[in-house]
Amino acid sequence: MLRVAESFDLSDTGRQRRANEDSRFARAPLFVVADGMGGAQAGEIASRLAVEAFEPGLADQGGLSPEQGLRERVTEANERIHALAQRDRARQGMGTTVTAAAVGEHDVAVAHVGDSRAYRLREGVFERLTEDHSLVEELMRQGKLTPEEASAHPQRSIITRALGPEPEVQVDSHTWPAEPGDVYLLCSDGLTSMVSEGEIGELLRDAGSLKEAGRGLVAAANEAGGRDNVTVVLFRLEAVGAAPAEGATAEHDATPTGEEPTMVGARPGAEDLTADAVRSAVADDEAARARRIEPRAAGQEEAGEPARRSPLRRTLVALIVTALIAVPVAIAAWLAAGSVYFVGASEDGFVAVYRGLPYDLPLGMDLYGESYVSGVPVRSLPRARRVTLLDHTLRSRDDAADLMRTLETGELGAR
Ligand code: CA
């Protein structure tokens, strides 16, 4: 059985556009990129509506395969965008591409409309999984253009299918057998129109992590001119046994991962954070804090009868008491740290999500690790917002992910 080991997503306005009309969604096992078009912010709205259609996930689509589920969501998104465009004159003609992937137990389903693409890197082989619904690609398929001509064609950004313009849309979809270690890339044409497929494949192969790959791809598009908004969503698959050893997984997951970046919401399956898990994690944390006040109580008790105890004996008692208290506190905190998140500032000043508890234990033990670094600089936030956002409140993974999304989309909207 497969699951998403990690994911990374990033969107950038590029060097020439003033607004970012791309939207993205990354919550394992579902990943989406949408590239909107249309004046007066209509493109932004269209792409946001497209990804929002995936918010509920595919779980409630009883009996449908992931591929059918994706098709349903895309169809639904088209209806919503079309209806809004009909109602609102300023939004007439708005549209968006959409490329969505869903990870199943043994496969990956992809559905798409337009020219946002899906790629797969498997054992060093980089392959495109989607065919653009664009003018140049159709001319190419008809043999009227060579790939070289197509990549330089002045009308290469014209797409022949989109969500929004028509009441019904033709969706392309396919399900591929997947392998552990596969890396998938969804991206908007702001990447593929600026960086060749050869270079994209090379960047992916050479990167030490998905984060490095994602940042490298966006940087490459910008270095090539950054003419368009660029969005990348990356995810890597791993194998899981039929019955994963829960203790082992929790221990591993609770270990601060340090350099290994994972998008909030990227670890599915065994460690999925339910309301119960949050409650028990918070209870553990409270238990840990409650137990922390115990040394003082013990000390007071001891102070009541000092004459009867030698200094050596007192030291021994103190040591034993400390050990009895510190060990359960450390264990409780360690367990709690695996399933809670908090928002803080990264070392280089960006709003970031940390997995764990905002405390350090003695002997330099951290109870947290960096989970996701947003593209939003802390100093770009109004002071009041900064204070409430960075107050280290414990959050569930979904809560932290939602907060980041709001922050990042709000930030994009403000640009
Ligand atoms: Ca675009």
CSV table of C-alpha atoms and ligand atoms in Angstrom, one decimal:
chain,number,residue,atom,x,y,z
A,1,MET,CA,0.0,0.0,0.0
A,2,LEU,CA,1.2,3.5,-0.8
A,3,ARG,CA,0.9,6.8,1.0
A,4,VAL,CA,2.3,10.3,0.6
A,5,ALA,CA,5.6,10.5,2.4
A,6,GLU,CA,6.0,14.2,2.0
A,7,SER,CA,4.8,17.1,-0.2
A,8,PHE,CA,5.8,20.6,-0.9
A,9,ASP,CA,4.0,23.4,-2.7
A,10,LEU,CA,4.9,26.9,-3.7
A,11,SER,CA,3.4,29.7,-5.8
A,12,ASP,CA,5.1,32.9,-7.0
A,13,THR,CA,3.8,35.9,-8.9
A,14,GLY,CA,6.8,35.9,-11.1
A,15,ARG,CA,8.7,38.9,-12.3
A,16,GLN,CA,6.2,40.6,-14.7
A,17,ARG,CA,2.7,40.0,-13.4
A,18,ARG,CA,1.2,42.2,-10.7
A,19,ALA,CA,-1.2,39.6,-9.3
A,20,ASN,CA,-1.0,35.8,-8.9
A,21,GLU,CA,-4.0,34.1,-10.6
A,22,ASP,CA,-2.8,30.6,-9.8
A,23,SER,CA,-4.3,28.6,-6.9
A,24,ARG,CA,-3.2,25.4,-5.4
A,25,PHE,CA,-4.3,22.8,-2.9
A,26,ALA,CA,-2.1,20.2,-1.2
A,27,ARG,CA,-3.6,18.0,1.4
A,28,ALA,CA,-2.6,14.3,1.0
A,29,PRO,CA,-3.9,12.4,-0.7
A,30,LEU,CA,-5.2,15.2,-2.9
A,31,PHE,CA,-3.2,17.8,-4.9
A,32,VAL,CA,-4.5,20.4,-7.2
A,33,VAL,CA,-3.1,23.3,-9.3
A,34,ALA,CA,-5.3,25.8,-11.1
A,35,ASP,CA,-4.3,28.7,-13.3
A,36,GLY,CA,-6.9,31.4,-13.7
A,37,MET,CA,-7.6,33.9,-16.5
A,38,GLY,CA,-9.8,36.9,-17.0
A,39,GLY,CA,-9.5,40.5,-16.1
A,40,ALA,CA,-10.5,42.4,-12.9
A,41,GLN,CA,-9.3,39.6,-10.6
A,42,ALA,CA,-11.7,37.2,-12.2
A,43,GLY,CA,-8.8,34.8,-12.9
A,44,GLU,CA,-7.9,34.7,-9.2
A,45,ILE,CA,-11.5,34.0,-8.3
A,46,ALA,CA,-11.9,31.3,-11.0
A,47,SER,CA,-8.7,29.4,-9.9
A,48,ARG,CA,-9.7,29.7,-6.2
A,49,LEU,CA,-13.1,28.3,-6.9
A,50,ALA,CA,-11.5,25.4,-8.8
A,51,VAL,CA,-9.3,24.4,-5.9
A,52,GLU,CA,-12.0,25.0,-3.3
A,53,ALA,CA,-14.1,22.3,-5.0
A,54,PHE,CA,-11.6,19.8,-3.7
A,55,GLU,CA,-11.7,21.0,-0.1
A,56,PRO,CA,-14.2,18.4,1.0
A,57,GLY,CA,-11.8,15.6,-0.3
A,58,LEU,CA,-13.1,12.6,-2.1
A,59,ALA,CA,-14.1,10.6,1.0
A,60,ASP,CA,-17.8,11.3,0.7
A,61,GLN,CA,-18.0,10.0,-2.9
A,62,GLY,CA,-19.1,6.5,-1.8
A,63,GLY,CA,-18.4,3.9,-4.4
A,64,LEU,CA,-16.6,6.1,-6.8
A,65,SER,CA,-13.0,5.4,-7.7
A,66,PRO,CA,-10.5,8.2,-7.0
A,67,GLU,CA,-10.4,9.0,-10.7
A,68,GLN,CA,-14.2,9.3,-10.9
A,69,GLY,CA,-14.1,11.3,-7.7
A,70,LEU,CA,-11.7,13.8,-9.3
A,71,ARG,CA,-13.9,14.0,-12.4
A,72,GLU,CA,-16.9,14.8,-10.2
A,73,ARG,CA,-15.0,17.6,-8.5
A,74,VAL,CA,-13.8,19.1,-11.7
A,75,THR,CA,-17.3,19.0,-13.2
A,76,GLU,CA,-18.7,20.6,-10.1
A,77,ALA,CA,-16.0,23.3,-10.1
A,78,ASN,CA,-16.9,24.1,-13.8
A,79,GLU,CA,-20.6,24.5,-12.9
A,80,ARG,CA,-19.8,26.9,-10.0
A,81,ILE,CA,-17.4,29.0,-12.0
A,82,HIS,CA,-19.7,29.1,-15.0
A,83,ALA,CA,-22.7,30.1,-12.9
A,84,LEU,CA,-20.7,32.9,-11.2
A,85,ALA,CA,-19.5,34.1,-14.6
A,86,GLN,CA,-23.1,34.2,-15.9
A,87,ARG,CA,-24.4,36.1,-12.9
A,88,ASP,CA,-21.7,38.8,-12.8
A,89,ARG,CA,-20.9,40.8,-15.9
A,90,ALA,CA,-17.4,41.8,-14.6
A,91,ARG,CA,-16.6,38.1,-14.4
A,92,GLN,CA,-17.8,37.1,-17.8
A,93,GLY,CA,-15.3,35.1,-19.7
A,94,MET,CA,-13.3,34.1,-16.6
A,95,GLY,CA,-11.9,30.7,-16.6
A,96,THR,CA,-9.2,28.5,-15.2
A,97,THR,CA,-7.2,25.4,-15.9
A,98,VAL,CA,-7.2,22.6,-13.3
A,99,THR,CA,-4.9,19.6,-12.8
A,100,ALA,CA,-5.7,17.4,-9.9
A,101,ALA,CA,-4.1,14.2,-8.6
A,102,ALA,CA,-5.4,11.7,-6.0
A,103,VAL,CA,-3.2,9.1,-4.5
A,104,GLY,CA,-4.9,5.7,-4.1
A,105,GLU,CA,-3.7,2.5,-2.4
A,106,HIS,CA,-1.7,1.4,-5.4
A,107,ASP,CA,-2.1,4.1,-8.0
A,108,VAL,CA,-2.3,7.8,-8.8
A,109,ALA,CA,-5.3,9.3,-10.6
A,110,VAL,CA,-5.0,12.5,-12.5
A,111,ALA,CA,-7.8,14.6,-14.0
A,112,HIS,CA,-7.2,17.8,-15.9
A,113,VAL,CA,-8.5,20.6,-18.2
A,114,GLY,CA,-6.2,23.1,-19.8
A,115,ASP,CA,-2.5,23.4,-19.8
A,116,SER,CA,-1.4,22.9,-16.2
A,117,ARG,CA,0.6,19.7,-16.2
A,118,ALA,CA,1.3,16.6,-14.2
A,119,TYR,CA,4.7,14.9,-14.3
A,120,ARG,CA,6.2,11.9,-12.7
A,121,LEU,CA,9.8,11.1,-11.8
A,122,ARG,CA,10.3,7.4,-11.3
A,123,GLU,CA,13.8,6.0,-10.9
A,124,GLY,CA,15.4,8.9,-12.6
A,125,VAL,CA,12.9,8.9,-15.6
A,126,PHE,CA,11.0,12.1,-15.9
A,127,GLU,CA,7.7,11.8,-17.8
A,128,ARG,CA,4.7,14.0,-18.6
A,129,LEU,CA,1.4,12.5,-17.7
A,130,THR,CA,-1.0,15.1,-19.2
A,131,GLU,CA,-1.6,16.5,-22.7
A,132,ASP,CA,-2.2,20.2,-22.8
A,133,HIS,CA,-5.5,21.4,-24.1
A,134,SER,CA,-3.8,24.2,-25.9
A,135,LEU,CA,-3.8,25.5,-29.5
A,136,VAL,CA,-0.1,24.7,-30.1
A,137,GLU,CA,-0.3,21.2,-28.7
A,138,GLU,CA,-3.3,20.4,-30.9
A,139,LEU,CA,-1.5,21.8,-33.9
A,140,MET,CA,1.5,19.6,-32.8
A,141,ARG,CA,-0.7,16.5,-32.6
A,142,GLN,CA,-2.0,17.2,-36.1
A,143,GLY,CA,1.7,17.4,-37.2
A,144,LYS,CA,1.4,21.1,-38.1
A,145,LEU,CA,4.0,22.2,-35.6
A,146,THR,CA,7.2,20.7,-34.3
A,147,PRO,CA,7.9,20.8,-30.5
A,148,GLU,CA,10.5,23.5,-31.1
A,149,GLU,CA,8.1,25.6,-33.1
A,150,ALA,CA,5.4,25.1,-30.5
A,151,SER,CA,7.7,26.2,-27.6
A,152,ALA,CA,8.4,29.5,-29.3
A,153,HIS,CA,4.9,30.0,-30.8
A,154,PRO,CA,3.4,33.4,-29.9
A,155,GLN,CA,0.0,31.8,-29.2
A,156,ARG,CA,1.4,29.1,-27.0
A,157,SER,CA,-0.6,30.3,-24.0
A,158,ILE,CA,-4.0,30.0,-25.7
A,159,ILE,CA,-5.9,27.1,-24.2
A,160,THR,CA,-8.7,25.3,-26.0
A,161,ARG,CA,-10.4,24.0,-22.9
A,162,ALA,CA,-11.0,25.6,-19.5
A,163,LEU,CA,-13.3,25.6,-16.5
A,164,GLY,CA,-15.9,28.4,-16.7
A,165,PRO,CA,-16.6,29.4,-20.2
A,166,GLU,CA,-19.1,26.6,-21.0
A,167,PRO,CA,-21.8,25.0,-18.9
A,168,GLU,CA,-20.2,21.6,-19.5
A,169,VAL,CA,-16.6,20.7,-19.8
A,170,GLN,CA,-14.8,17.7,-21.2
A,171,VAL,CA,-12.4,16.4,-18.6
A,172,ASP,CA,-9.4,14.2,-19.3
A,173,SER,CA,-8.5,11.7,-16.7
A,174,HIS,CA,-6.3,8.6,-16.2
A,175,THR,CA,-5.2,6.3,-13.4
A,176,TRP,CA,-1.5,5.2,-13.3
A,177,PRO,CA,-0.1,2.3,-11.3
A,178,ALA,CA,2.2,4.0,-8.7
A,179,GLU,CA,5.5,2.9,-7.1
A,180,PRO,CA,7.1,3.8,-3.8
A,181,GLY,CA,9.6,6.5,-4.4
A,182,ASP,CA,7.6,8.1,-7.2
A,183,VAL,CA,7.7,11.9,-7.2
A,184,TYR,CA,4.9,13.8,-8.8
A,185,LEU,CA,4.9,17.4,-10.0
A,186,LEU,CA,1.8,19.5,-10.8
A,187,CYS,CA,2.5,22.9,-12.2
A,188,SER,CA,1.1,25.9,-14.0
A,189,ASP,CA,2.4,26.9,-17.4
A,190,GLY,CA,4.4,29.7,-15.7
A,191,LEU,CA,6.9,27.0,-15.1
A,192,THR,CA,6.7,25.0,-18.3
A,193,SER,CA,6.7,28.1,-20.6
A,194,MET,CA,9.9,29.3,-19.0
A,195,VAL,CA,11.9,26.1,-18.2
A,196,SER,CA,12.4,23.2,-20.5
A,197,GLU,CA,11.2,19.7,-19.5
A,198,GLY,CA,14.8,18.5,-19.7
A,199,GLU,CA,15.8,21.2,-17.1
A,200,ILE,CA,12.8,20.5,-14.9
A,201,GLY,CA,13.6,16.8,-14.8
A,202,GLU,CA,17.3,17.5,-14.0
A,203,LEU,CA,16.4,19.9,-11.2
A,204,LEU,CA,14.1,17.3,-9.7
A,205,ARG,CA,16.7,14.5,-10.0
A,206,ASP,CA,19.4,16.6,-8.4
A,207,ALA,CA,17.5,18.1,-5.6
A,208,GLY,CA,18.2,16.8,-2.1
A,209,SER,CA,14.6,17.4,-0.9
A,210,LEU,CA,11.2,18.3,-2.3
A,211,LYS,CA,11.5,21.8,-0.8
A,212,GLU,CA,14.8,22.3,-2.5
A,213,ALA,CA,13.3,21.0,-5.8
A,214,GLY,CA,10.2,23.2,-5.5
A,215,ARG,CA,12.2,26.4,-4.7
A,216,GLY,CA,14.7,25.5,-7.4
A,217,LEU,CA,11.9,25.2,-10.0
A,218,VAL,CA,10.3,28.6,-9.1
A,219,ALA,CA,13.8,30.2,-9.1
A,220,ALA,CA,14.5,28.8,-12.5
A,221,ALA,CA,11.3,30.2,-13.9
A,222,ASN,CA,12.1,33.6,-12.5
A,223,GLU,CA,15.7,33.5,-13.7
A,224,ALA,CA,14.4,32.7,-17.2
A,225,GLY,CA,12.3,35.9,-17.0
A,226,GLY,CA,9.4,35.0,-14.8
A,227,ARG,CA,6.8,36.1,-17.3
A,228,ASP,CA,3.9,34.4,-15.7
A,229,ASN,CA,2.7,33.2,-12.2
A,230,VAL,CA,4.4,30.0,-11.4
A,231,THR,CA,3.0,27.3,-9.1
A,232,VAL,CA,4.5,23.9,-8.2
A,233,VAL,CA,3.0,21.1,-6.1
A,234,LEU,CA,5.3,18.1,-5.4
A,235,PHE,CA,4.6,14.9,-3.6
A,236,ARG,CA,6.6,11.7,-3.0
A,237,LEU,CA,5.1,8.3,-2.3
A,238,GLU,CA,6.3,5.6,0.1
A,239,ALA,CA,5.2,2.1,0.8
A,240,VAL,CA,3.4,1.3,4.1
A,241,GLY,CA,2.7,-2.2,5.4
A,242,ALA,CA,-0.9,-3.4,5.8
A,243,ALA,CA,-0.7,-2.8,9.6
A,244,PRO,CA,2.0,-0.2,10.4
A,245,ALA,CA,3.5,-0.5,13.9
A,246,GLU,CA,1.8,2.4,15.5
A,247,GLY,CA,4.3,2.9,18.3
A,248,ALA,CA,7.2,2.9,16.0
A,249,THR,CA,5.6,5.4,13.6
A,250,ALA,CA,4.6,7.7,16.4
A,251,GLU,CA,8.1,7.7,17.8
A,252,HIS,CA,9.7,8.3,14.5
A,253,ASP,CA,7.2,11.0,13.7
A,254,ALA,CA,7.7,12.7,17.1
A,255,THR,CA,11.4,13.0,16.4
A,256,PRO,CA,12.0,16.5,15.2
A,257,THR,CA,12.8,16.1,11.6
A,258,GLY,CA,15.0,19.2,11.4
A,259,GLU,CA,16.1,19.6,7.8
A,260,GLU,CA,13.4,17.4,6.3
A,261,PRO,CA,10.6,19.7,5.2
A,262,THR,CA,7.0,18.5,5.0
A,263,MET,CA,4.0,20.4,4.0
A,264,VAL,CA,1.4,20.7,6.7
A,265,GLY,CA,-1.1,17.9,6.0
A,266,ALA,CA,1.4,15.9,4.1
A,267,ARG,CA,1.5,12.8,6.4
A,268,PRO,CA,-1.6,10.8,5.9
A,269,GLY,CA,-2.7,7.5,7.2
A,270,ALA,CA,-1.7,6.2,10.6
A,271,GLU,CA,-0.9,9.7,12.0
A,272,ASP,CA,-3.9,11.5,10.7
A,273,LEU,CA,-4.9,14.1,13.3
A,274,THR,CA,-8.4,13.6,14.5
A,275,ALA,CA,-10.2,15.7,17.0
A,276,ASP,CA,-9.6,13.0,19.6
A,277,ALA,CA,-5.9,13.0,18.9
A,278,VAL,CA,-5.8,16.8,19.4
A,279,ARG,CA,-7.8,16.5,22.7
A,280,SER,CA,-5.5,13.7,24.0
A,281,ALA,CA,-2.4,15.6,22.9
A,282,VAL,CA,-3.6,18.7,24.6
A,283,ALA,CA,-4.5,16.7,27.7
A,284,ASP,CA,-1.0,15.2,27.6
A,285,ASP,CA,0.4,18.6,27.4
A,286,GLU,CA,-1.7,19.8,30.3
A,287,ALA,CA,-0.7,16.7,32.3
A,288,ALA,CA,2.9,17.5,31.6
A,289,ARG,CA,2.4,21.0,32.8
A,290,ALA,CA,0.5,19.9,35.8
A,291,ARG,CA,3.2,17.5,36.8
A,292,ARG,CA,5.8,20.2,36.3
A,293,ILE,CA,4.6,22.1,39.4
A,294,GLU,CA,5.1,19.0,41.5
A,295,PRO,CA,8.8,19.7,42.4
A,296,ARG,CA,7.8,22.8,44.2
A,297,ALA,CA,5.1,21.0,46.3
A,298,ALA,CA,7.7,18.3,47.2
A,299,GLY,CA,10.2,20.9,48.1
A,300,GLN,CA,7.7,22.6,50.5
A,301,GLU,CA,6.9,19.4,52.2
A,302,GLU,CA,10.5,18.7,52.7
A,303,ALA,CA,11.2,22.2,54.1
A,304,GLY,CA,8.7,21.4,56.9
A,305,GLU,CA,11.1,18.8,58.4
A,306,PRO,CA,14.6,19.8,57.5
A,307,ALA,CA,16.4,18.8,60.7
A,308,ARG,CA,15.6,15.1,60.2
A,309,ARG,CA,17.4,14.9,56.8
A,310,SER,CA,21.1,15.1,56.0
A,311,PRO,CA,22.2,17.2,53.0
A,312,LEU,CA,23.3,14.1,51.2
A,313,ARG,CA,20.0,12.4,51.7
A,314,ARG,CA,18.2,15.5,50.7
A,315,THR,CA,20.2,15.6,47.4
A,316,LEU,CA,19.4,11.9,46.8
A,317,VAL,CA,15.7,12.5,47.4
A,318,ALA,CA,15.8,15.5,45.2
A,319,LEU,CA,17.5,13.5,42.4
A,320,ILE,CA,15.0,10.7,42.7
A,321,VAL,CA,12.0,13.1,42.8
A,322,THR,CA,13.4,14.9,39.8
A,323,ALA,CA,13.9,11.6,37.9
A,324,LEU,CA,10.4,10.4,38.8
A,325,ILE,CA,8.8,13.7,37.6
A,326,ALA,CA,11.1,14.6,34.7
A,327,VAL,CA,10.9,11.2,33.0
A,328,PRO,CA,7.0,11.1,32.7
A,329,VAL,CA,7.0,14.8,31.8
A,330,ALA,CA,9.5,14.2,29.1
A,331,ILE,CA,7.7,11.2,27.7
A,332,ALA,CA,4.3,12.9,27.8
A,333,ALA,CA,5.7,16.0,26.2
A,334,TRP,CA,7.4,13.9,23.6
A,335,LEU,CA,4.2,12.0,22.7
A,336,ALA,CA,2.2,15.2,22.6
A,337,ALA,CA,4.8,16.9,20.4
A,338,GLY,CA,4.0,14.4,17.7
A,339,SER,CA,0.5,15.5,17.0
A,340,VAL,CA,0.3,19.2,17.7
A,341,TYR,CA,1.5,22.2,15.7
A,342,PHE,CA,2.1,25.8,16.3
A,343,VAL,CA,2.9,28.9,14.2
A,344,GLY,CA,6.1,30.8,14.6
A,345,ALA,CA,8.8,32.6,12.6
A,346,SER,CA,11.4,30.8,10.7
A,347,GLU,CA,15.1,31.6,11.1
A,348,ASP,CA,15.0,33.8,8.0
A,349,GLY,CA,11.9,35.6,9.0
A,350,PHE,CA,9.1,33.8,7.3
A,351,VAL,CA,5.9,32.6,8.9
A,352,ALA,CA,6.3,28.9,9.5
A,353,VAL,CA,4.5,26.0,11.0
A,354,TYR,CA,6.3,23.8,13.6
A,355,ARG,CA,5.3,20.3,14.5
A,356,GLY,CA,5.5,19.8,18.3
A,357,LEU,CA,5.5,21.8,21.4
A,358,PRO,CA,7.0,25.3,21.7
A,359,TYR,CA,9.3,24.2,24.6
A,360,ASP,CA,12.9,23.1,24.9
A,361,LEU,CA,13.7,20.3,27.3
A,362,PRO,CA,17.0,20.4,29.3
A,363,LEU,CA,20.1,19.0,27.6
A,364,GLY,CA,19.2,20.9,24.4
A,365,MET,CA,16.3,18.6,23.4
A,366,ASP,CA,13.9,20.4,21.1
A,367,LEU,CA,10.2,19.3,21.2
A,368,TYR,CA,9.5,20.7,17.8
A,369,GLY,CA,10.7,20.6,14.2
A,370,GLU,CA,10.0,22.9,11.2
A,371,SER,CA,7.1,21.5,9.3
A,372,TYR,CA,6.3,24.1,6.6
A,373,VAL,CA,7.7,27.5,5.8
A,374,SER,CA,5.3,29.9,4.1
A,375,GLY,CA,6.3,32.5,1.5
A,376,VAL,CA,4.9,35.2,3.8
A,377,PRO,CA,7.6,37.4,5.5
A,378,VAL,CA,6.7,38.1,9.2
A,379,ARG,CA,7.5,41.8,8.7
A,380,SER,CA,4.8,42.0,6.0
A,381,LEU,CA,2.1,41.4,8.6
A,382,PRO,CA,0.4,44.2,10.5
A,383,ARG,CA,1.8,44.3,14.1
A,384,ALA,CA,-1.5,43.2,15.8
A,385,ARG,CA,-1.8,40.3,13.4
A,386,ARG,CA,1.8,39.3,14.0
A,387,VAL,CA,1.2,39.1,17.7
A,388,THR,CA,-1.9,37.0,17.6
A,389,LEU,CA,-0.5,34.8,14.8
A,390,LEU,CA,2.9,34.1,16.4
A,391,ASP,CA,1.7,33.4,19.9
A,392,HIS,CA,2.6,29.7,19.7
A,393,THR,CA,-1.0,28.6,20.3
A,394,LEU,CA,-1.2,24.8,19.9
A,395,ARG,CA,-3.2,23.8,16.8
A,396,SER,CA,-4.2,20.7,15.0
A,397,ARG,CA,-2.5,20.1,11.7
A,398,ASP,CA,-5.6,21.0,9.7
A,399,ASP,CA,-6.0,24.2,11.6
A,400,ALA,CA,-2.4,25.2,11.0
A,401,ALA,CA,-2.7,24.3,7.4
A,402,ASP,CA,-5.9,26.3,7.0
A,403,LEU,CA,-4.3,29.3,8.7
A,404,MET,CA,-1.3,29.1,6.4
A,405,ARG,CA,-3.6,28.9,3.3
A,406,THR,CA,-5.6,31.9,4.5
A,407,LEU,CA,-2.5,33.8,5.2
A,408,GLU,CA,-0.9,32.9,1.8
A,409,THR,CA,-4.0,33.5,-0.3
A,410,GLY,CA,-4.7,36.8,1.7
A,411,GLU,CA,-1.2,37.8,1.1
A,412,LEU,CA,-1.5,37.1,-2.6
A,413,GLY,CA,-4.8,38.9,-2.8
A,414,ALA,CA,-3.2,42.0,-1.3
A,415,ARG,CA,-0.5,42.2,-3.8
B,1,CA,CA,-0.5,30.9,-16.4
